[in-house]
PDB file of C-alpha atoms in Angstrom:
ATOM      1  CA  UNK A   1       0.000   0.000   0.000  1.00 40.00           C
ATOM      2  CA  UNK A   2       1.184   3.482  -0.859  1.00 44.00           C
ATOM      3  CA  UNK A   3       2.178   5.768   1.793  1.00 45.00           C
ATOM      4  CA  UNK A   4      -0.193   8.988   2.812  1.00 49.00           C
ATOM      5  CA  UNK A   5       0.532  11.708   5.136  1.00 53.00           C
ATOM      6  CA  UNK A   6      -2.110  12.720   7.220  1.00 51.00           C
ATOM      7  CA  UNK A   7      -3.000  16.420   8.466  1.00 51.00           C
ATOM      8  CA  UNK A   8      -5.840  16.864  11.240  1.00 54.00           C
ATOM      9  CA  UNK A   9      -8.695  15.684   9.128  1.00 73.00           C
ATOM     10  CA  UNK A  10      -7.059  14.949   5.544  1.00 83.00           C
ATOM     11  CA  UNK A  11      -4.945  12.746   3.641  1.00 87.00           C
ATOM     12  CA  UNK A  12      -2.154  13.609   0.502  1.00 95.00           C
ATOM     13  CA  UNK A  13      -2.666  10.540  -1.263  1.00 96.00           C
ATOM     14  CA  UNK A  14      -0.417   9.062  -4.060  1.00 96.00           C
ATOM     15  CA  UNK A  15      -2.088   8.217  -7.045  1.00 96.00           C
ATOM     16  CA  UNK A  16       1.724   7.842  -8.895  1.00 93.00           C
ATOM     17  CA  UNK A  17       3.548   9.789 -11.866  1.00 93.00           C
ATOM     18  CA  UNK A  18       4.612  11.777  -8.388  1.00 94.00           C
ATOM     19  CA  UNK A  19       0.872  13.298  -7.911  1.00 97.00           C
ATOM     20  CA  UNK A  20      -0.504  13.707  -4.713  1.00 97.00           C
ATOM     21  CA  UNK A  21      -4.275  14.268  -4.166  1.00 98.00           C
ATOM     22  CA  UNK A  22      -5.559  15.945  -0.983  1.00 97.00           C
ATOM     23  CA  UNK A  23      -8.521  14.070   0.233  1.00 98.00           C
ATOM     24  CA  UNK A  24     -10.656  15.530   3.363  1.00 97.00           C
ATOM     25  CA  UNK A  25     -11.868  12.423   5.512  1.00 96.00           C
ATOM     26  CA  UNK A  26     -14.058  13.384   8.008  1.00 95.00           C
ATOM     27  CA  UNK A  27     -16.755  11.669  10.382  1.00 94.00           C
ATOM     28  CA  UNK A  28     -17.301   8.038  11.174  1.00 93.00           C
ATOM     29  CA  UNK A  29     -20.491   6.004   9.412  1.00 96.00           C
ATOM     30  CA  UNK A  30     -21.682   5.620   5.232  1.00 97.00           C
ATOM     31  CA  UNK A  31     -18.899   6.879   3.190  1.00 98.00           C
ATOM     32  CA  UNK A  32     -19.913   9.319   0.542  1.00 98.00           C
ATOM     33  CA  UNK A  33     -17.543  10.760  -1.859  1.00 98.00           C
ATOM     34  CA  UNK A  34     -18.113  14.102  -3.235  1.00 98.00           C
ATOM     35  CA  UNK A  35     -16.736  15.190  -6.733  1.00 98.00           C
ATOM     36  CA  UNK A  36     -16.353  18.446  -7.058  1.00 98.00           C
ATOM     37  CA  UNK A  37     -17.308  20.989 -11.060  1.00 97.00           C
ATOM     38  CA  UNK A  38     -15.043  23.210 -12.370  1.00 97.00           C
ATOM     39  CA  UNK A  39     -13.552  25.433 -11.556  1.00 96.00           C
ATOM     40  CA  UNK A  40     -13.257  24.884  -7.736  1.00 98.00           C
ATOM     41  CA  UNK A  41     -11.766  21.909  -5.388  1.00 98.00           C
ATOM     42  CA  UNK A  42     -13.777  20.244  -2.944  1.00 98.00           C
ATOM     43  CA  UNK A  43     -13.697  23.217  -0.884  1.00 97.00           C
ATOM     44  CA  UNK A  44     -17.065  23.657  -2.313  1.00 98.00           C
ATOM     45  CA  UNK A  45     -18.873  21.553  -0.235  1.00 98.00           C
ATOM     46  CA  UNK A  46     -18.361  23.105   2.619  1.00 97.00           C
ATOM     47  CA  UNK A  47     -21.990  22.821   3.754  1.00 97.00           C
ATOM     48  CA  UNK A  48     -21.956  19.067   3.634  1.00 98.00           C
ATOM     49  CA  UNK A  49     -18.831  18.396   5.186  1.00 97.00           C
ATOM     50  CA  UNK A  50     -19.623  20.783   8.348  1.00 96.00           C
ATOM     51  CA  UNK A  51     -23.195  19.152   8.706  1.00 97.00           C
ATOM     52  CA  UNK A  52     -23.537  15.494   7.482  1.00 97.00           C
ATOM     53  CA  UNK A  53     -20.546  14.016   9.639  1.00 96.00           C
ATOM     54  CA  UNK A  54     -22.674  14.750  12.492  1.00 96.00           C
ATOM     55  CA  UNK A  55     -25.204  12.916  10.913  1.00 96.00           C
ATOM     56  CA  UNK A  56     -23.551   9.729  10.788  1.00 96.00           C
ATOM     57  CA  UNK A  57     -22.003  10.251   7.345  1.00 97.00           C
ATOM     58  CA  UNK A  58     -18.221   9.847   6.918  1.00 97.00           C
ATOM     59  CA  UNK A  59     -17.754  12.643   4.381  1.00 98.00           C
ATOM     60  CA  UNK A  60     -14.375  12.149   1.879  1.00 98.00           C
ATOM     61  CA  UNK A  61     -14.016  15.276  -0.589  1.00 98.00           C
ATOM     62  CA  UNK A  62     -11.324  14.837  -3.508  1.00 98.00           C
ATOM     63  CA  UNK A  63      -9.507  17.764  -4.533  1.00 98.00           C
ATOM     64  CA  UNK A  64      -8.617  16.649  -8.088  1.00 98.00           C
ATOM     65  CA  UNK A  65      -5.345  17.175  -9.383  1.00 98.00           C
ATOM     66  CA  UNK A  66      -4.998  20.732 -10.293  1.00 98.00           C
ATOM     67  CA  UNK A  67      -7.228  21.851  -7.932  1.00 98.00           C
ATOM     68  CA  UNK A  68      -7.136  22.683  -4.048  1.00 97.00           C
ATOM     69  CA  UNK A  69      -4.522  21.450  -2.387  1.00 97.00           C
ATOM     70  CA  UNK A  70      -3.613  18.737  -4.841  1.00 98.00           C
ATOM     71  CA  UNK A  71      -0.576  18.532  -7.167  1.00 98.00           C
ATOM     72  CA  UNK A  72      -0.758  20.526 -10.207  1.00 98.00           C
ATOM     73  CA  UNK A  73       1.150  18.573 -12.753  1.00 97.00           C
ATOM     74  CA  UNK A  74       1.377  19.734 -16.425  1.00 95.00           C
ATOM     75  CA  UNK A  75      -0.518  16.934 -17.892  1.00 94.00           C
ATOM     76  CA  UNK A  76      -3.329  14.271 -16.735  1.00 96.00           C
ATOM     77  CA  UNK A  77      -6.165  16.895 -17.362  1.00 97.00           C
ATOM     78  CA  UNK A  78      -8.744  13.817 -18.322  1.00 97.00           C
ATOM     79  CA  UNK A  79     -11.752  12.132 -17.772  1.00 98.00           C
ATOM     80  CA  UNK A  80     -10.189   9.058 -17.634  1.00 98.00           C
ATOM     81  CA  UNK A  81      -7.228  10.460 -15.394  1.00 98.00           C
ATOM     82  CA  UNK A  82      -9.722  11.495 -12.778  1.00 98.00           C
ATOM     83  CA  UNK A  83     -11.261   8.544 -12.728  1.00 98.00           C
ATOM     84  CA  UNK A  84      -7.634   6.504 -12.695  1.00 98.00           C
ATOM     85  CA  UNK A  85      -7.083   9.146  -9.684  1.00 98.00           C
ATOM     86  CA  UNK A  86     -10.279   8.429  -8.092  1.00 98.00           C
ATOM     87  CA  UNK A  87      -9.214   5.115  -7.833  1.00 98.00           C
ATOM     88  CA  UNK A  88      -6.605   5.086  -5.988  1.00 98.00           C
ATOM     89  CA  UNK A  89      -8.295   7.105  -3.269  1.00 98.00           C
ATOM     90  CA  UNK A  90     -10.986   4.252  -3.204  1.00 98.00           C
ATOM     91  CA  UNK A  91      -8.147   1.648  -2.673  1.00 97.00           C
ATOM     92  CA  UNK A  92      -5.280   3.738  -0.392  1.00 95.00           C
ATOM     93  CA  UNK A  93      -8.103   4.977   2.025  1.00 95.00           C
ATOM     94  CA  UNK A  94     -10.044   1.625   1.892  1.00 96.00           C
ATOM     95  CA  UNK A  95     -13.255   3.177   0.617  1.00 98.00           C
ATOM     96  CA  UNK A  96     -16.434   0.391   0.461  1.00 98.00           C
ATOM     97  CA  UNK A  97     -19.964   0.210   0.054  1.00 98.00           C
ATOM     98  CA  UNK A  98     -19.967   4.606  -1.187  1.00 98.00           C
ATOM     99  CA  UNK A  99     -22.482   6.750  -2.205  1.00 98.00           C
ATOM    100  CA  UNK A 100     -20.083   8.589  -4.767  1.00 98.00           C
ATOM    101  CA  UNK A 101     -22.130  12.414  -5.705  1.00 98.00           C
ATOM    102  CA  UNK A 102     -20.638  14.259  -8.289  1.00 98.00           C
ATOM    103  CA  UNK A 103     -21.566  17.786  -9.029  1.00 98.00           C
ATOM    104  CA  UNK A 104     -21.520  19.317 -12.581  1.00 97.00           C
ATOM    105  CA  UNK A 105     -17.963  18.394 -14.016  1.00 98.00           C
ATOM    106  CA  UNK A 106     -18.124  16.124 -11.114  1.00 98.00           C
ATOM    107  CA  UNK A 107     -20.830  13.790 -12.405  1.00 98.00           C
ATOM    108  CA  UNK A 108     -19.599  13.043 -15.706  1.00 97.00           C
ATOM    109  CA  UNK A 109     -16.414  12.563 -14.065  1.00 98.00           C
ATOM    110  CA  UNK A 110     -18.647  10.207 -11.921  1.00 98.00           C
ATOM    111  CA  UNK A 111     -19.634   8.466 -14.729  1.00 98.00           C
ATOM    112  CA  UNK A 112     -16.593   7.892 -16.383  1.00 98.00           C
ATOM    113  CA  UNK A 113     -15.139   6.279 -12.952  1.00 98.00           C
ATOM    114  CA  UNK A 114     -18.418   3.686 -12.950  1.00 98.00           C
ATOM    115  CA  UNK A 115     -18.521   2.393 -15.863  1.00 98.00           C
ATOM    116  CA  UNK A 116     -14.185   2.329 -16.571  1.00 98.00           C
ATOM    117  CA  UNK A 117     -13.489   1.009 -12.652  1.00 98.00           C
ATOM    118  CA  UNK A 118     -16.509  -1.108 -12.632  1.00 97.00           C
ATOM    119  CA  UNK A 119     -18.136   1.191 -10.100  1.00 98.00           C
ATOM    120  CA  UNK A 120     -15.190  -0.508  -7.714  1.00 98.00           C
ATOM    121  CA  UNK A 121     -15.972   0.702  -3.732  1.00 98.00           C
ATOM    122  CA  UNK A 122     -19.687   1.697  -4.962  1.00 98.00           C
ATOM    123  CA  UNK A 123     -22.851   1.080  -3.953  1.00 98.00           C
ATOM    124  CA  UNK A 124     -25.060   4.204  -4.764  1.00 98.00           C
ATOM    125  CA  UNK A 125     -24.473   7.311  -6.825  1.00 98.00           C
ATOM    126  CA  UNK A 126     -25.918  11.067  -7.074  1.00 98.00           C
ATOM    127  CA  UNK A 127     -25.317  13.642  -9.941  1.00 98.00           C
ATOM    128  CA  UNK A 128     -26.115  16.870  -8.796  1.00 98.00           C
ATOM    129  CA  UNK A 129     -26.446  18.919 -11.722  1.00 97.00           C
ATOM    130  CA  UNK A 130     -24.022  16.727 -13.941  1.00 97.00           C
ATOM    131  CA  UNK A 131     -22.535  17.459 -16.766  1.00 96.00           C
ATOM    132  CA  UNK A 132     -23.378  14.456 -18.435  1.00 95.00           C
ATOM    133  CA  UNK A 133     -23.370  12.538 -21.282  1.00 96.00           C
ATOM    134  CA  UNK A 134     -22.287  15.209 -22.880  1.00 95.00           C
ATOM    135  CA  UNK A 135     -21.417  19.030 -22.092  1.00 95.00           C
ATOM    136  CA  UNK A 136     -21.590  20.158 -25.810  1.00 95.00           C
ATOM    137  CA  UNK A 137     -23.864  19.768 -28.937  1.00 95.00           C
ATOM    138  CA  UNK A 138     -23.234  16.953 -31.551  1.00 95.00           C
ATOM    139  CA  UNK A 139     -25.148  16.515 -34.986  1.00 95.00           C
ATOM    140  CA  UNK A 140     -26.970  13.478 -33.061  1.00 94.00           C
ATOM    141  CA  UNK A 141     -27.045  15.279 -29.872  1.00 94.00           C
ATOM    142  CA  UNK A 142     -28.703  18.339 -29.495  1.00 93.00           C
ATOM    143  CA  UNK A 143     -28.326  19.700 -25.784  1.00 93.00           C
ATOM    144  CA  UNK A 144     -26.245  21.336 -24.241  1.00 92.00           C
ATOM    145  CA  UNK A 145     -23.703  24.178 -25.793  1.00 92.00           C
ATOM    146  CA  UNK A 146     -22.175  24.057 -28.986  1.00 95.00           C
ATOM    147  CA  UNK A 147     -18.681  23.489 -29.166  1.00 96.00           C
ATOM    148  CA  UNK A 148     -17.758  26.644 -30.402  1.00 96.00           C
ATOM    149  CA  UNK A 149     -18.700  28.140 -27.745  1.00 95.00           C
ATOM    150  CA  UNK A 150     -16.335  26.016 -25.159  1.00 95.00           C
ATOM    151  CA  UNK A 151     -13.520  26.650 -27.565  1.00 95.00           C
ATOM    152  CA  UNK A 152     -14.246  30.644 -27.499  1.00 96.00           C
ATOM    153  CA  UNK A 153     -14.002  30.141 -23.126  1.00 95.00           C
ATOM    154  CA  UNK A 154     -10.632  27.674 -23.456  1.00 94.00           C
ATOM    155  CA  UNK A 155      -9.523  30.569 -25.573  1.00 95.00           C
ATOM    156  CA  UNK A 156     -10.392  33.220 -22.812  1.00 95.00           C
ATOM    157  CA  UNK A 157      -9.256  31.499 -20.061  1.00 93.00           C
ATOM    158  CA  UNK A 158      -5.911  31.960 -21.919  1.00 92.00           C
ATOM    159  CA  UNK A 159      -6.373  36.046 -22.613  1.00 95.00           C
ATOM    160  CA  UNK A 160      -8.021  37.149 -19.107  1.00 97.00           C
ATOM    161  CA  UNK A 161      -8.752  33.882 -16.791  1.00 96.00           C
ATOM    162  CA  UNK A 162      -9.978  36.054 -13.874  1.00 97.00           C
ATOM    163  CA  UNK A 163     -12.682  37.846 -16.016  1.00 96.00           C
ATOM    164  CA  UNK A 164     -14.015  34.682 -17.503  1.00 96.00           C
ATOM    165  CA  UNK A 165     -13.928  33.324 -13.798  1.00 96.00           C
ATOM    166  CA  UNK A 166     -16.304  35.892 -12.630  1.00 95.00           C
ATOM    167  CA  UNK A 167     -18.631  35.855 -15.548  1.00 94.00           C
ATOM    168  CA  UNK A 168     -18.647  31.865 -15.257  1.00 92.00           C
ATOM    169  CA  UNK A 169     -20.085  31.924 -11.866  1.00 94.00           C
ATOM    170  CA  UNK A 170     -22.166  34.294 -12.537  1.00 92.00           C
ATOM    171  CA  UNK A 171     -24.551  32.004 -14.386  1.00 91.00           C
ATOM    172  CA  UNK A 172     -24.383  29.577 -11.795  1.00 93.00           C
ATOM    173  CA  UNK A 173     -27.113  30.936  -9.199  1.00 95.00           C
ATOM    174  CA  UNK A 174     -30.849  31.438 -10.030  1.00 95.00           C
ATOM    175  CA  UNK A 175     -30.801  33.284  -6.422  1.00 92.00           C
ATOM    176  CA  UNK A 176     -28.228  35.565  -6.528  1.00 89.00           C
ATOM    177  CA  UNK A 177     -25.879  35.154  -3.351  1.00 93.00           C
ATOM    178  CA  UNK A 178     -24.267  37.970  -1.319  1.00 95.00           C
ATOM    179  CA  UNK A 179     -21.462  39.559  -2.694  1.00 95.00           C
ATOM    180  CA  UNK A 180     -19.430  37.775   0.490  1.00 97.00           C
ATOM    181  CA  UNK A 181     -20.144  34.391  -1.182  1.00 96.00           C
ATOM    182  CA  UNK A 182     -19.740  35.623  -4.582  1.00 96.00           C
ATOM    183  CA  UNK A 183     -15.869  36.474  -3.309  1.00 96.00           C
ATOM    184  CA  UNK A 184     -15.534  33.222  -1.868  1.00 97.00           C
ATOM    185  CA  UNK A 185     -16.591  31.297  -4.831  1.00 97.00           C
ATOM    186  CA  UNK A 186     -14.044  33.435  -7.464  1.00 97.00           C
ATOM    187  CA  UNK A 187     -11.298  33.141  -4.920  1.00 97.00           C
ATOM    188  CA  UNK A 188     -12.166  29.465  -4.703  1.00 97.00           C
ATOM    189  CA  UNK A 189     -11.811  29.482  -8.464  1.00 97.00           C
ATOM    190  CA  UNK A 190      -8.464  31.628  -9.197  1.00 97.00           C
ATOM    191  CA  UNK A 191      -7.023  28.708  -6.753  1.00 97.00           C
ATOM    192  CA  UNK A 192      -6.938  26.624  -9.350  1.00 97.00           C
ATOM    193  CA  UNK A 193      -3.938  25.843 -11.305  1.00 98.00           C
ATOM    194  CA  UNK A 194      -4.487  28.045 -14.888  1.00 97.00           C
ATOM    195  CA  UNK A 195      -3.428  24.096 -17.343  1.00 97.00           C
ATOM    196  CA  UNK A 196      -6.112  22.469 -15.102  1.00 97.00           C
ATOM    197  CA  UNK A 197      -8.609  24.631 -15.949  1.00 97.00           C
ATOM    198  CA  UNK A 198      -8.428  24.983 -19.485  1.00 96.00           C
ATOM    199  CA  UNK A 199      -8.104  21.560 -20.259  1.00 97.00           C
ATOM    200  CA  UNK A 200     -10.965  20.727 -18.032  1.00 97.00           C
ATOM    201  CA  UNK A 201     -12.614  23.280 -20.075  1.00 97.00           C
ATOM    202  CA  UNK A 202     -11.633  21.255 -22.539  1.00 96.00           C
ATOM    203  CA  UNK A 203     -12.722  18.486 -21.355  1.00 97.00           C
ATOM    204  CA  UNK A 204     -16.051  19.470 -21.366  1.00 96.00           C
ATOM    205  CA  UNK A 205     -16.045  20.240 -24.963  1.00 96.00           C
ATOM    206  CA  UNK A 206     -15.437  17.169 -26.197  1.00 96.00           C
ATOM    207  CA  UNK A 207     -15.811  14.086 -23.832  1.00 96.00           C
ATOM    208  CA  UNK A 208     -18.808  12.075 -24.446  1.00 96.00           C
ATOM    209  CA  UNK A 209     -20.055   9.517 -21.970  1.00 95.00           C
ATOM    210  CA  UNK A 210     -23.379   8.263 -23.751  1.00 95.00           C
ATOM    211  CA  UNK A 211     -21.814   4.842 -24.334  1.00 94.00           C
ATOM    212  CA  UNK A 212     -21.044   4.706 -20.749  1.00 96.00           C
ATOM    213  CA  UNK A 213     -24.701   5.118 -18.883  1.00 95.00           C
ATOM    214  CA  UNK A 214     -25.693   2.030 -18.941  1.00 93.00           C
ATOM    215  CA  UNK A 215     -22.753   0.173 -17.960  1.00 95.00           C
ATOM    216  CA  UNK A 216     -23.568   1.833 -13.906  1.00 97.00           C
ATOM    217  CA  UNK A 217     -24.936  -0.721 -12.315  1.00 96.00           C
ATOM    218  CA  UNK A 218     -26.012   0.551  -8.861  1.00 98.00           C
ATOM    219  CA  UNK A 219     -29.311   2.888  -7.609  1.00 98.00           C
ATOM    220  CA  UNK A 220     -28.716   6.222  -8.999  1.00 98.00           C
ATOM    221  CA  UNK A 221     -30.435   9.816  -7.821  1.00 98.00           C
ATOM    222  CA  UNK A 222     -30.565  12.733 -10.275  1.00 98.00           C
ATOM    223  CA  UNK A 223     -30.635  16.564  -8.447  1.00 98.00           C
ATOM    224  CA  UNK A 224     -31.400  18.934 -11.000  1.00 97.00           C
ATOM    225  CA  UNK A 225     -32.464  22.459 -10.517  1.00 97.00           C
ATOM    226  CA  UNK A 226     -35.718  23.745 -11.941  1.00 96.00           C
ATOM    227  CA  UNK A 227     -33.990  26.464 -13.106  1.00 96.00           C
ATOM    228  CA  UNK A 228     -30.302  25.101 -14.911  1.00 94.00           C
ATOM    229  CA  UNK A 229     -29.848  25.691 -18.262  1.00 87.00           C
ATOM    230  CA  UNK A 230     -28.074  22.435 -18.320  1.00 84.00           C
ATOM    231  CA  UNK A 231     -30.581  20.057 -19.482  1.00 84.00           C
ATOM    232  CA  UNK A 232     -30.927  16.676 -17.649  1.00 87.00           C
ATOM    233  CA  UNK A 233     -33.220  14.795 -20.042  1.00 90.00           C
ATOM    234  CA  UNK A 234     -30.553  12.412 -21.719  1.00 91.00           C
ATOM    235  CA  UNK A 235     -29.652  11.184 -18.201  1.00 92.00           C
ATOM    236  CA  UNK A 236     -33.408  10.191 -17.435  1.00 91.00           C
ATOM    237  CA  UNK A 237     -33.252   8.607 -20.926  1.00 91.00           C
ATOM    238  CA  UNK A 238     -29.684   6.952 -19.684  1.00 93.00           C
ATOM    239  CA  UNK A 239     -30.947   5.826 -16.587  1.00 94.00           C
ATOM    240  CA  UNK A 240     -34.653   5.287 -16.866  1.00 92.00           C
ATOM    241  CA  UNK A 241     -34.647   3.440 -13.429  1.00 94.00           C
ATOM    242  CA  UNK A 242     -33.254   6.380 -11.567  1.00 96.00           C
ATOM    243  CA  UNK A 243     -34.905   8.984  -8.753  1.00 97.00           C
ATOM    244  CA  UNK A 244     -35.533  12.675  -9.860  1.00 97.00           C
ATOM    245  CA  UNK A 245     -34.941  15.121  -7.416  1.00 97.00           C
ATOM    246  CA  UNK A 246     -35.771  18.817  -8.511  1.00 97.00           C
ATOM    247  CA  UNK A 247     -34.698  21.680  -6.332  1.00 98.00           C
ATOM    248  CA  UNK A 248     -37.065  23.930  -7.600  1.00 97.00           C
ATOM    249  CA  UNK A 249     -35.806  27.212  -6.287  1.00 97.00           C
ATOM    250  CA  UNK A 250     -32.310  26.748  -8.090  1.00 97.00           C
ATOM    251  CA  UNK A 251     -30.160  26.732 -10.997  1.00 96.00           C
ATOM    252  CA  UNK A 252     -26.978  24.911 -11.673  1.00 96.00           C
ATOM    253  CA  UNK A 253     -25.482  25.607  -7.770  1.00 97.00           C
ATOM    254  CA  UNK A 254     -28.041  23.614  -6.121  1.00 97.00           C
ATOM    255  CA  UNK A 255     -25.377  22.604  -3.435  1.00 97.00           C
ATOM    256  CA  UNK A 256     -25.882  26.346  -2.593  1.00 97.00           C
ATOM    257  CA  UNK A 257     -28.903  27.496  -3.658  1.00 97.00           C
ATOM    258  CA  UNK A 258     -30.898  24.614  -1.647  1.00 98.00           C
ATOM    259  CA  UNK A 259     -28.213  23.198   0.703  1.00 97.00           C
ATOM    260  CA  UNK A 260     -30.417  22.302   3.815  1.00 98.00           C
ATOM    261  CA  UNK A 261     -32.792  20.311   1.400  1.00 98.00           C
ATOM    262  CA  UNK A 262     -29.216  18.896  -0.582  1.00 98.00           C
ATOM    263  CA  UNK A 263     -27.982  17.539   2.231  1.00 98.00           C
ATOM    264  CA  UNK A 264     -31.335  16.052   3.323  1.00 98.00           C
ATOM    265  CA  UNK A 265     -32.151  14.426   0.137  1.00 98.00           C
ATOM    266  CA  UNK A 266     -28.483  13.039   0.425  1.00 98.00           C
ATOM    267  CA  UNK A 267     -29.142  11.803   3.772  1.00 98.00           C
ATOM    268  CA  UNK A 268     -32.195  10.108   2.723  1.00 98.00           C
ATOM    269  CA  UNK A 269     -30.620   8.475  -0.233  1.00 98.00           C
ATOM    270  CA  UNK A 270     -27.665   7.036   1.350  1.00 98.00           C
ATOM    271  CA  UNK A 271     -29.358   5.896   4.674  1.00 95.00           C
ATOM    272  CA  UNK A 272     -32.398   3.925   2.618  1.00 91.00           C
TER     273      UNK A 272
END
């Protein structure tokens, strides 16, 4: 087993190529791993690991690499990366029987780990306003954003990354948040290492996970707010057996928008 050092309530675990991920563990009880979008670490769930661990819920938050307190190597900016990363964690920190919840970026990353790991150390999963099957419009697939459009933001975040920051959250919230949060979220955001977030801009453009729905093989929730532009209707198409959950005073930050009733439909899920 690879080595980890330990700080009060996290890990840095090795997932090789000399990358370290930090991983907050904290709380005894169900594991559930949270997957954090773009562009911010798992920092973001701040809500859910201050509340559910008291709850009985042994909350583990990945930092991916490039983000957080992770490494920030030059390269491994994939899909399948984060899920070979994800991995790891599941196997250094002995992770069985998880409800794994990945939010925007996060889910289709969520996906990708399922159905290329086998769902290994999984029982349950949640995608909270995921980004999946696909991010970006295809001649066969018409939600989402066209491709140019991704390309024109990759583009930007090379030009002026902190403007495009700020005027990417700002379509996150259909309740607009106080300017405190607002500054939390950007800083959040300008944390992350510049490579890692255009190429997980990138990745959004042009990874496709429709050939990869129904190879999950364990209960699955959908969150979706009522008011996200992303559109979840190929996911209830790709899992037809799954549970809708609609936070219907939200748009794509949910986890924020709705957090007491987040963290209770979480609770639900994971404890039934």
């Amino acid at each position: 087993m690879t080595q980890r050092l330990t700080t009060a309530s996290g890990h840095f675990v090795s997932v090789g190529g000399n990358v370290n991920l930090y991983v907050e563990d904290v709380g005894e009880g169900k594991p559930v791993v949270f997957i954090h979008g773009l562009p911010v670490g798992q920092a973001m769930y701040e809500y859910q690991r201050n509340v559910l661990p008291f709850k009985g819920i042994r909350y583990i938050g990945i930092d991916l690499r490039g983000f957080g307190k992770s490494d920030r190597p030059l390269n491994g900016y994939s899909y399948n990366q984060f899920a070979d990363d994800i991995r790891r964690v599941f196997e250094q920190l002995e992770i069985k029987n998880a409800t794994l919840v990945g939010f925007s970026m996060g889910g289709a990353i969520a996906v990708r780990y399922m159905a290329r790991h086998q769902g290994y150390g999984v029982s349950k999963m949640v995608l909270a306003s995921a980004a999946t099957p696909l991010f970006t419009q295809r001649s066969d697939y018409p939600y989402g954003l066209p491709v140019e459009v991704m390309e024109s933001l990759i583009e930007a975040a090379q030009q002026d990354r902190p403007q495009l920051i700020e005027d990417f959250n700002s379509t996150l919230f259909h309740q607009k948040p106080s300017q405190a949060f607002i500054d939390w979220y950007n800083r959040m955001s300008l944390d992350t290492d510049p490579v890692a977030f255009a190429m997980s801009l990138k990745c959004l453009a042009y990874e496709d996970s429709r050939e990869e729905l129904n190879q999950i093989h364990v209960p699955v929730c959908i969150f979706q707010g009522k008011n996200d532009t992303m559109p979840f209707e190929p996911q209830i198409k790709g899992f037809p057996n799954a549970e809708i959950i609609v936070f219907e005073e939200s748009g794509h930050g949910l986890v924020f928008e709705e957090k007491e009733k987040f963290n209770a439909e979480i609770l639900k899920f994971v404890q039934a």
